[in-house]
Short mmCIF file of C-alpha atoms in Angstrom, two decimals:
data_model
loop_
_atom_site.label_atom_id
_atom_site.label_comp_id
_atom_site.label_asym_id
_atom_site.label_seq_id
_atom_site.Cartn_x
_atom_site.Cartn_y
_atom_site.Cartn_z
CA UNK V 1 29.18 3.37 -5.80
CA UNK V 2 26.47 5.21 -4.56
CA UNK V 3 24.14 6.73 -7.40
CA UNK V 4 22.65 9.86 -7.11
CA UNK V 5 19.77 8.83 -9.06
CA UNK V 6 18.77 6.67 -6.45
CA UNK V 7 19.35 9.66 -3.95
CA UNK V 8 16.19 11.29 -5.87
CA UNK V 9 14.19 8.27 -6.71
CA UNK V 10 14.88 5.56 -4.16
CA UNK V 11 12.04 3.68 -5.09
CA UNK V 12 12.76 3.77 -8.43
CA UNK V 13 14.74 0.02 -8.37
CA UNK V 14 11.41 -2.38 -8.36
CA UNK V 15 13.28 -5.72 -8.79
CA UNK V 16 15.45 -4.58 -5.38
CA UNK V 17 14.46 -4.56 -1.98
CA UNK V 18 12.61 -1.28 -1.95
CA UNK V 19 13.27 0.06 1.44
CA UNK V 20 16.81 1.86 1.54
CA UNK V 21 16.79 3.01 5.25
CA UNK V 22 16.51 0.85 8.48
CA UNK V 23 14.34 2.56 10.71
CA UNK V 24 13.92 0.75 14.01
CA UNK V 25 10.12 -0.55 14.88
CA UNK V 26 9.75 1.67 17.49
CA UNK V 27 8.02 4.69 18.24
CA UNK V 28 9.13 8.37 18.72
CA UNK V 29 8.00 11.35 20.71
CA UNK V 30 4.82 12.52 19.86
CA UNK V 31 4.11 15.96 18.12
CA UNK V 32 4.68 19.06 20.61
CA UNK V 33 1.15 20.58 19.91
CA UNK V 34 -1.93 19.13 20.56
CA UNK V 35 -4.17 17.86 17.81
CA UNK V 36 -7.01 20.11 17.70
CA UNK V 37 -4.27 22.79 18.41
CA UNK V 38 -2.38 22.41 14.96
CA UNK V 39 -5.12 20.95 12.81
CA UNK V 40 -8.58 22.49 12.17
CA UNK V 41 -12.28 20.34 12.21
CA UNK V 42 -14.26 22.26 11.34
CA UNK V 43 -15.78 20.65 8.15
CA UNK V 44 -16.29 17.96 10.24
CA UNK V 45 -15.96 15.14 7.75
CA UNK V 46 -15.71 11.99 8.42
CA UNK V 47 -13.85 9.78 5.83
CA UNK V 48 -14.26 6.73 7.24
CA UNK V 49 -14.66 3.99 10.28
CA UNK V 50 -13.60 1.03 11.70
CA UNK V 51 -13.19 -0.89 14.65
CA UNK V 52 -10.47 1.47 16.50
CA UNK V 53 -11.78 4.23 15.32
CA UNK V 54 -12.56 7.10 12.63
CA UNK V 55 -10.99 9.09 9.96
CA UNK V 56 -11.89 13.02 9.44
CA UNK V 57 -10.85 15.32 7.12
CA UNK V 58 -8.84 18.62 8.96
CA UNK V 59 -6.72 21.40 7.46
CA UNK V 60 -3.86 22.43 9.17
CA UNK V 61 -3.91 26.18 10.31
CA UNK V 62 -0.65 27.76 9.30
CA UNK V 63 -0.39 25.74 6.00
CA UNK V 64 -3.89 25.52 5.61
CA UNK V 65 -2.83 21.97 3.17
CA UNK V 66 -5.73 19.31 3.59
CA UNK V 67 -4.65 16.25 5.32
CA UNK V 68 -6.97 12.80 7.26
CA UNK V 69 -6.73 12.68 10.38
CA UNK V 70 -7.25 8.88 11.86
CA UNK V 71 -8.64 9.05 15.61
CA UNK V 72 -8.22 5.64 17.99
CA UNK V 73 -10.94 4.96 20.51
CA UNK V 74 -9.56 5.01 23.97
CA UNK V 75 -9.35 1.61 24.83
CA UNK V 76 -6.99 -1.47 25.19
CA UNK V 77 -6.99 -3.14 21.53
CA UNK V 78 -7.44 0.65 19.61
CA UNK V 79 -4.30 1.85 21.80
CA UNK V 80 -2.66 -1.18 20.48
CA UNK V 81 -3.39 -0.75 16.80
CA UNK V 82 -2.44 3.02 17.14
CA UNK V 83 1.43 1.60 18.35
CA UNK V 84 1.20 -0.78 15.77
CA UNK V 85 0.28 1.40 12.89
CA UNK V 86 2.92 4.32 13.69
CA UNK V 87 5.27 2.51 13.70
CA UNK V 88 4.54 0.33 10.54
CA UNK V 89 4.19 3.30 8.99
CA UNK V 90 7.77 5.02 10.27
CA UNK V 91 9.42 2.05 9.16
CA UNK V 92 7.95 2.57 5.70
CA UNK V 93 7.50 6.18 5.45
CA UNK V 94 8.63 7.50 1.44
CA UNK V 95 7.14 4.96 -0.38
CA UNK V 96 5.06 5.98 -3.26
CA UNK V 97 2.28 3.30 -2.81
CA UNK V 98 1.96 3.36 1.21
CA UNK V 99 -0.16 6.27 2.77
CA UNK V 100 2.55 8.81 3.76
CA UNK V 101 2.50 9.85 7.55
CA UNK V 102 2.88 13.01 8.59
CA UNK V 103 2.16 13.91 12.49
CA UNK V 104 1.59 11.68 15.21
CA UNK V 105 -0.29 12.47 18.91
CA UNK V 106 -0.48 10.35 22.34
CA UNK V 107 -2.96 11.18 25.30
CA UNK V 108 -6.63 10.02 26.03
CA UNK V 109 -7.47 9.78 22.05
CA UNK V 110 -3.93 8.90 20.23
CA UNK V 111 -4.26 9.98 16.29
CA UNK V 112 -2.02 10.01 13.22
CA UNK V 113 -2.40 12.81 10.36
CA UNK V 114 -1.54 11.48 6.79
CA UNK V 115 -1.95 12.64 3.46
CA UNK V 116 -5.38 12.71 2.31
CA UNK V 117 -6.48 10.41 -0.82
CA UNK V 118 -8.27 12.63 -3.23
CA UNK V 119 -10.56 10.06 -4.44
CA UNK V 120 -11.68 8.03 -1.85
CA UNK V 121 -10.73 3.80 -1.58
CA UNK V 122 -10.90 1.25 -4.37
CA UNK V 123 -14.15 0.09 -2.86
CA UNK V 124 -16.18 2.68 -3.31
CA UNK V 125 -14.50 3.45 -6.95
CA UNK V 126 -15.59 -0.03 -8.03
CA UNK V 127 -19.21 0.61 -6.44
CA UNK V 128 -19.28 3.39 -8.61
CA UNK V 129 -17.82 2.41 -12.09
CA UNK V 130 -17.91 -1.46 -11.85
CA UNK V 131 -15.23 -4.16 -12.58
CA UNK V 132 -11.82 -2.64 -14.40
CA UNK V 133 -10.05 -4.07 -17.21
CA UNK V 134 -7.36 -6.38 -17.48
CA UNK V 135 -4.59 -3.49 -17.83
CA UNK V 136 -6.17 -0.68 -15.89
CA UNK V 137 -6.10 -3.87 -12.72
CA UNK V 138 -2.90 -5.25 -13.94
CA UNK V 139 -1.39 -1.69 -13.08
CA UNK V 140 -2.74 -1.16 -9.71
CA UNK V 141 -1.65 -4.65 -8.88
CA UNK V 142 2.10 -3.33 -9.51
CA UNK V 143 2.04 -0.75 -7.20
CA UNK V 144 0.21 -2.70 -4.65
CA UNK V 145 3.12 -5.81 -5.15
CA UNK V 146 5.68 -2.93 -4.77
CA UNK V 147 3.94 -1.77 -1.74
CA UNK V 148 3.79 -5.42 -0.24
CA UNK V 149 7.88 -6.03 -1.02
CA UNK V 150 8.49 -3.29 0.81
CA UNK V 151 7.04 -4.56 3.86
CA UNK V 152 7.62 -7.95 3.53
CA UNK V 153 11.26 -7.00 3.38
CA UNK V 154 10.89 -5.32 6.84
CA UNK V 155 9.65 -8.30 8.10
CA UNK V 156 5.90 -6.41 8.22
CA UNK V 157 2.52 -8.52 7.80
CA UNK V 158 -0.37 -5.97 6.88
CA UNK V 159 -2.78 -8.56 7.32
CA UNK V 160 -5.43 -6.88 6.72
CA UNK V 161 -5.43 -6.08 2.40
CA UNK V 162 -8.39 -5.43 0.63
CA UNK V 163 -10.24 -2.52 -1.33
CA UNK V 164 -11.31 -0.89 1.47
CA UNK V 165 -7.45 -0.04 2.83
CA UNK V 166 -6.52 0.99 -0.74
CA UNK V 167 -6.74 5.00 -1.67
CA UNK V 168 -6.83 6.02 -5.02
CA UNK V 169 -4.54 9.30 -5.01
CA UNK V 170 -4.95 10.11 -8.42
CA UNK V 171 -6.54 9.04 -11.86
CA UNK V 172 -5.36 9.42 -15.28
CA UNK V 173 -7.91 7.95 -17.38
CA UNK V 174 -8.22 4.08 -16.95
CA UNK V 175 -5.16 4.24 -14.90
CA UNK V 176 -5.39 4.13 -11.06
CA UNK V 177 -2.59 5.59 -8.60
CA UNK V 178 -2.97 3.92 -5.13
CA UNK V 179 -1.71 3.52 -1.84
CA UNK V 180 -1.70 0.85 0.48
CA UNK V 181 -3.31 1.70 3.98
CA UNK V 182 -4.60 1.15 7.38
CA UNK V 183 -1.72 -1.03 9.27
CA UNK V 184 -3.84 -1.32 12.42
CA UNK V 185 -3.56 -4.87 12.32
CA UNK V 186 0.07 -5.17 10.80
CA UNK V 187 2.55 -6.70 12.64
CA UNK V 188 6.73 -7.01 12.72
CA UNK V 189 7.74 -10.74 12.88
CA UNK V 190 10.42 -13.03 11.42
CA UNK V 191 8.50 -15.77 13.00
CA UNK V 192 5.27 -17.18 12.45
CA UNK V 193 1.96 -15.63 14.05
CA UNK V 194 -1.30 -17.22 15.12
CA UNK V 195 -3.59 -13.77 16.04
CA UNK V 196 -6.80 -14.04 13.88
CA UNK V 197 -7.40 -11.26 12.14
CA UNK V 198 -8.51 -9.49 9.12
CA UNK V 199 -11.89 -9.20 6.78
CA UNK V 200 -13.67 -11.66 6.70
CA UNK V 201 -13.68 -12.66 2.09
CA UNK V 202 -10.30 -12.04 2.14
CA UNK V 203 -8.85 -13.87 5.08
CA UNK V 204 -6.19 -17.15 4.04
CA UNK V 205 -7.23 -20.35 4.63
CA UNK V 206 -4.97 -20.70 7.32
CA UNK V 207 -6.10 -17.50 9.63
CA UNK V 208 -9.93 -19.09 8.80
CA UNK V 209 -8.35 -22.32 10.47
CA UNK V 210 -6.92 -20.45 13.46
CA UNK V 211 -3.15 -22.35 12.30
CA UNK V 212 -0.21 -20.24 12.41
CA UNK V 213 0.71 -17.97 9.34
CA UNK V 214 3.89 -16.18 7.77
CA UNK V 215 3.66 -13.38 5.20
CA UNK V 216 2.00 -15.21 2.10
CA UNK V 217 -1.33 -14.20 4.16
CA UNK V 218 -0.92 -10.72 2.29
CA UNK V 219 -0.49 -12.12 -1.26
CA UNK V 220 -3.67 -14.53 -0.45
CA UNK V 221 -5.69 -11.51 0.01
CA UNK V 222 -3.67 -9.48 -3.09
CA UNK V 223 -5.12 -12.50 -4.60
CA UNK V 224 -9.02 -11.82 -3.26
CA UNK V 225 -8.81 -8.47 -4.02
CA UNK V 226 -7.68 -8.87 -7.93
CA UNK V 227 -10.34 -10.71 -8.11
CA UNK V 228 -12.42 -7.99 -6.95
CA UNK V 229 -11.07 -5.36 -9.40
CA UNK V 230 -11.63 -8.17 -12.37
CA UNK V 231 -15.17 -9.32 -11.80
CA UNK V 232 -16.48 -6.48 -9.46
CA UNK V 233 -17.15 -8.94 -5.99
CA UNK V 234 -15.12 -10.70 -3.47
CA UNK V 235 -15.21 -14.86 -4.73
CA UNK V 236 -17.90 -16.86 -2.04
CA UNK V 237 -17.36 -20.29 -0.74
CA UNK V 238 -13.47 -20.15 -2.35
CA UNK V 239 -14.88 -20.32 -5.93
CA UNK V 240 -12.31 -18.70 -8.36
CA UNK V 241 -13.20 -17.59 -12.07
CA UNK V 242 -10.03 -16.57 -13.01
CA UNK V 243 -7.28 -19.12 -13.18
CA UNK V 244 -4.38 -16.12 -13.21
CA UNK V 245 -5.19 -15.89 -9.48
CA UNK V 246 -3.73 -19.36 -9.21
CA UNK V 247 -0.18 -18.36 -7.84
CA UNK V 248 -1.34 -15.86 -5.15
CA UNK V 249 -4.62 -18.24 -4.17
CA UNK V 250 -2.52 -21.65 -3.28
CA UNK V 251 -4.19 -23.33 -0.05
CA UNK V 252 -0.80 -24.10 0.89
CA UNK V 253 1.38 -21.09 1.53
CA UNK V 254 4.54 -22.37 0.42
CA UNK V 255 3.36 -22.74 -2.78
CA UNK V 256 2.21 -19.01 -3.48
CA UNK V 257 4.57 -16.92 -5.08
CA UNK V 258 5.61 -13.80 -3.31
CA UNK V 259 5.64 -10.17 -4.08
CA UNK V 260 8.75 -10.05 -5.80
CA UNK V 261 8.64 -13.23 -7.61
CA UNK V 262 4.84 -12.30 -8.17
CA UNK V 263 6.73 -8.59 -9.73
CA UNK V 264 8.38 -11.25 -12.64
CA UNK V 265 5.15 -13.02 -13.52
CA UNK V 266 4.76 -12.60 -17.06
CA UNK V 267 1.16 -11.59 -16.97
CA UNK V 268 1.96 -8.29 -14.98
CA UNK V 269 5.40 -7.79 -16.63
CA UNK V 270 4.05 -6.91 -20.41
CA UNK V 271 5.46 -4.39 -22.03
CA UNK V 272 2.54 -1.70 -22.16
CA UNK V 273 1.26 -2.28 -18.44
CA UNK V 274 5.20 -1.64 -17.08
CA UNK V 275 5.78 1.18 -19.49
CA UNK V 276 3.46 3.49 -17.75
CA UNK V 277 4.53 2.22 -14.00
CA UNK V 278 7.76 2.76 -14.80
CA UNK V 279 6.87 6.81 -16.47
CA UNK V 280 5.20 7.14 -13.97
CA UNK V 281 8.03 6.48 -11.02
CA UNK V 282 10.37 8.76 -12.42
CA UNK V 283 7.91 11.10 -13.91
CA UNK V 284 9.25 14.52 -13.30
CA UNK V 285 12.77 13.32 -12.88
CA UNK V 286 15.46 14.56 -15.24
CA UNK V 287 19.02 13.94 -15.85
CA UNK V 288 19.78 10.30 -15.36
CA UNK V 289 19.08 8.84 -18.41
CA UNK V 290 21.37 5.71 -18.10
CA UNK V 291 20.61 4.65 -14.63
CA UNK V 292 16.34 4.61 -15.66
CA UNK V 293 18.16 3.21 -18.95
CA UNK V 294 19.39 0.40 -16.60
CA UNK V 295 16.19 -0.33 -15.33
CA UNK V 296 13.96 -0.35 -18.63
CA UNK V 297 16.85 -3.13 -19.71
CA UNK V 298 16.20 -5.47 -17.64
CA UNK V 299 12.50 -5.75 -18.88
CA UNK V 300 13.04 -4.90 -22.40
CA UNK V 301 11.64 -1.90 -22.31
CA UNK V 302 12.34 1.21 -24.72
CA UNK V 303 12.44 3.75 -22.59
CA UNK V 304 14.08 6.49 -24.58
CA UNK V 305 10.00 7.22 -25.67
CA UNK V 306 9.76 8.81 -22.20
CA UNK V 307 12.97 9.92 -21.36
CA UNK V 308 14.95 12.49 -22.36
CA UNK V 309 18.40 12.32 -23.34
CA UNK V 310 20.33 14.01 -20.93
CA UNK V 311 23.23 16.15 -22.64
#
């Protein structure tokens, strides 16, 4: 039976597969108006850069809301990582930890307009107030596992996670909301892939090697980058100080845990740390006491100190 709570809060089920519509990996047409046409530069900010291209910060004239504005480079492999990251990001659109999309435009210099992360990426948040602790990392790691089930369960390989391509959206004290980002190098397979790709620190063993790879490339460098937010730096020459890395940083893939089993570990699953995810998931959300009741259950957690009874 279908629940209505989930009709409100279809993310809300973290132990299920998170994606509840099957959106085709393809694109769609492009946006009817041209870019500099709906959206307005004249700040002329740039956000950030990469290889295919840079992000600026526009406003768009008749809602005048504030939105980033990625720009490709016309050529062959920028086109290419425009296709690839619309429709990554179609396929995914709704999720609360994945940059949301919101226009799209073809021609001479393709671009895509998403929502714009109020404070910047989780590397330049670390270059400014060092290393985190245990619980304020332990609950940006859920979001980001909840952002990597979701794609792995669309068949999608970011291939490409690290601080850099995660916005912070929104602080609360110690505690960090992010959002997974930049899918120019994602890819849809079932099978197994052999491009070599990525940033260079956080790259598995087997991309380094030039062997083929599946998706337990992305919880390799979900490993890399908790060690980032622990100790402040990406680990040189494979050296590992923190032996809780140890079932996302396996040489061998098949022995690395994946998202979801990686959602069950014990070490993110404590009561405090899952608490607040869970508040703040359904934060806002009123009326369905029983179903979020459900939820809280299945990791022992008392969620009636958050929840109001409905009547």
């Amino acid at each position: 039976m279908f629940s209505p709570f989930l009709a409100i809060a279809p993310w809300i089920r973290i132990n299920l597969p998170p994606c509840h519509i099957d959106v085709p990996y393809s694109t769609e047409e492009f946006s009817s108006l041209s870019l500099d046409g709906a959206y307005d530069f004249k700040a002329n900010k740039k956000l950030g850069s990469g290889a295919s291209g840079s992000v600026f910060l526009a406003t768009h004239k008749m809602t005048q809301n504030r939105v980033a504005v990625k720009r490709f480079l016309c050529n062959y492999n920028s086109v290419k990582d425009f296709r690839r990251e619309l429709a990554s990001l179609r396929v995914l659109r709704g999720h609360p930890n994945i940059v949301n999309l919101i226009d799209s435009f073809g021609g001479k210099r393709p671009a895509l307009v998403m929502e714009v992360a109020n404070h910047g990426d989780l590397e330049s948040y670390l270059e400014d107030h060092g290393p985190l602790t245990e619980d304020a990392a332990k609950y940006i790691m859920l979001q980001l596992l909840n952002a990597i089930q979701a794609c792995h369960d669309k068949n999608i390989m970011h291939r490409d996670i690290k601080l850099g391509n995660v916005l912070v959206s929104a602080i609360d004290g110690v505690r960090l909301t992010v959002q997974l980002a930049d899918f120019g190098f994602s890819a849809k397979s079932k099978h197994r892939l052999q491009r070599y790709c990525g940033t260079k620190g956080y790259m598995a063993p087997e991309i380094r090697a030039n062997k083929f790879y599946d998706h337990s490339i992305d919880i390799w460098s979900l490993g890399i980058t908790m060690h980032a937010l622990l100790t402040g730096k990406v680990p040189s020459n494979g050296k590992l100080t923190i032996d809780r890395l140890s079932p996302m940083l396996q040489k061998y893939p098949n022995k690395r845990l994946t998202a979801k089993q990686l959602l069950g570990h014990f070490w993110f699953m404590d009561h405090s740390t899952l608490t607040q995810f869970v508040k703040r998931l359904i934060d806002g959300i009123n009326g369905y006491y029983d179903e979020i009741c459900g939820l809280c259950g299945t990791y022992k957690i008392h969620c009636e100190v958050f929840v109001e009874k409905k009547p």
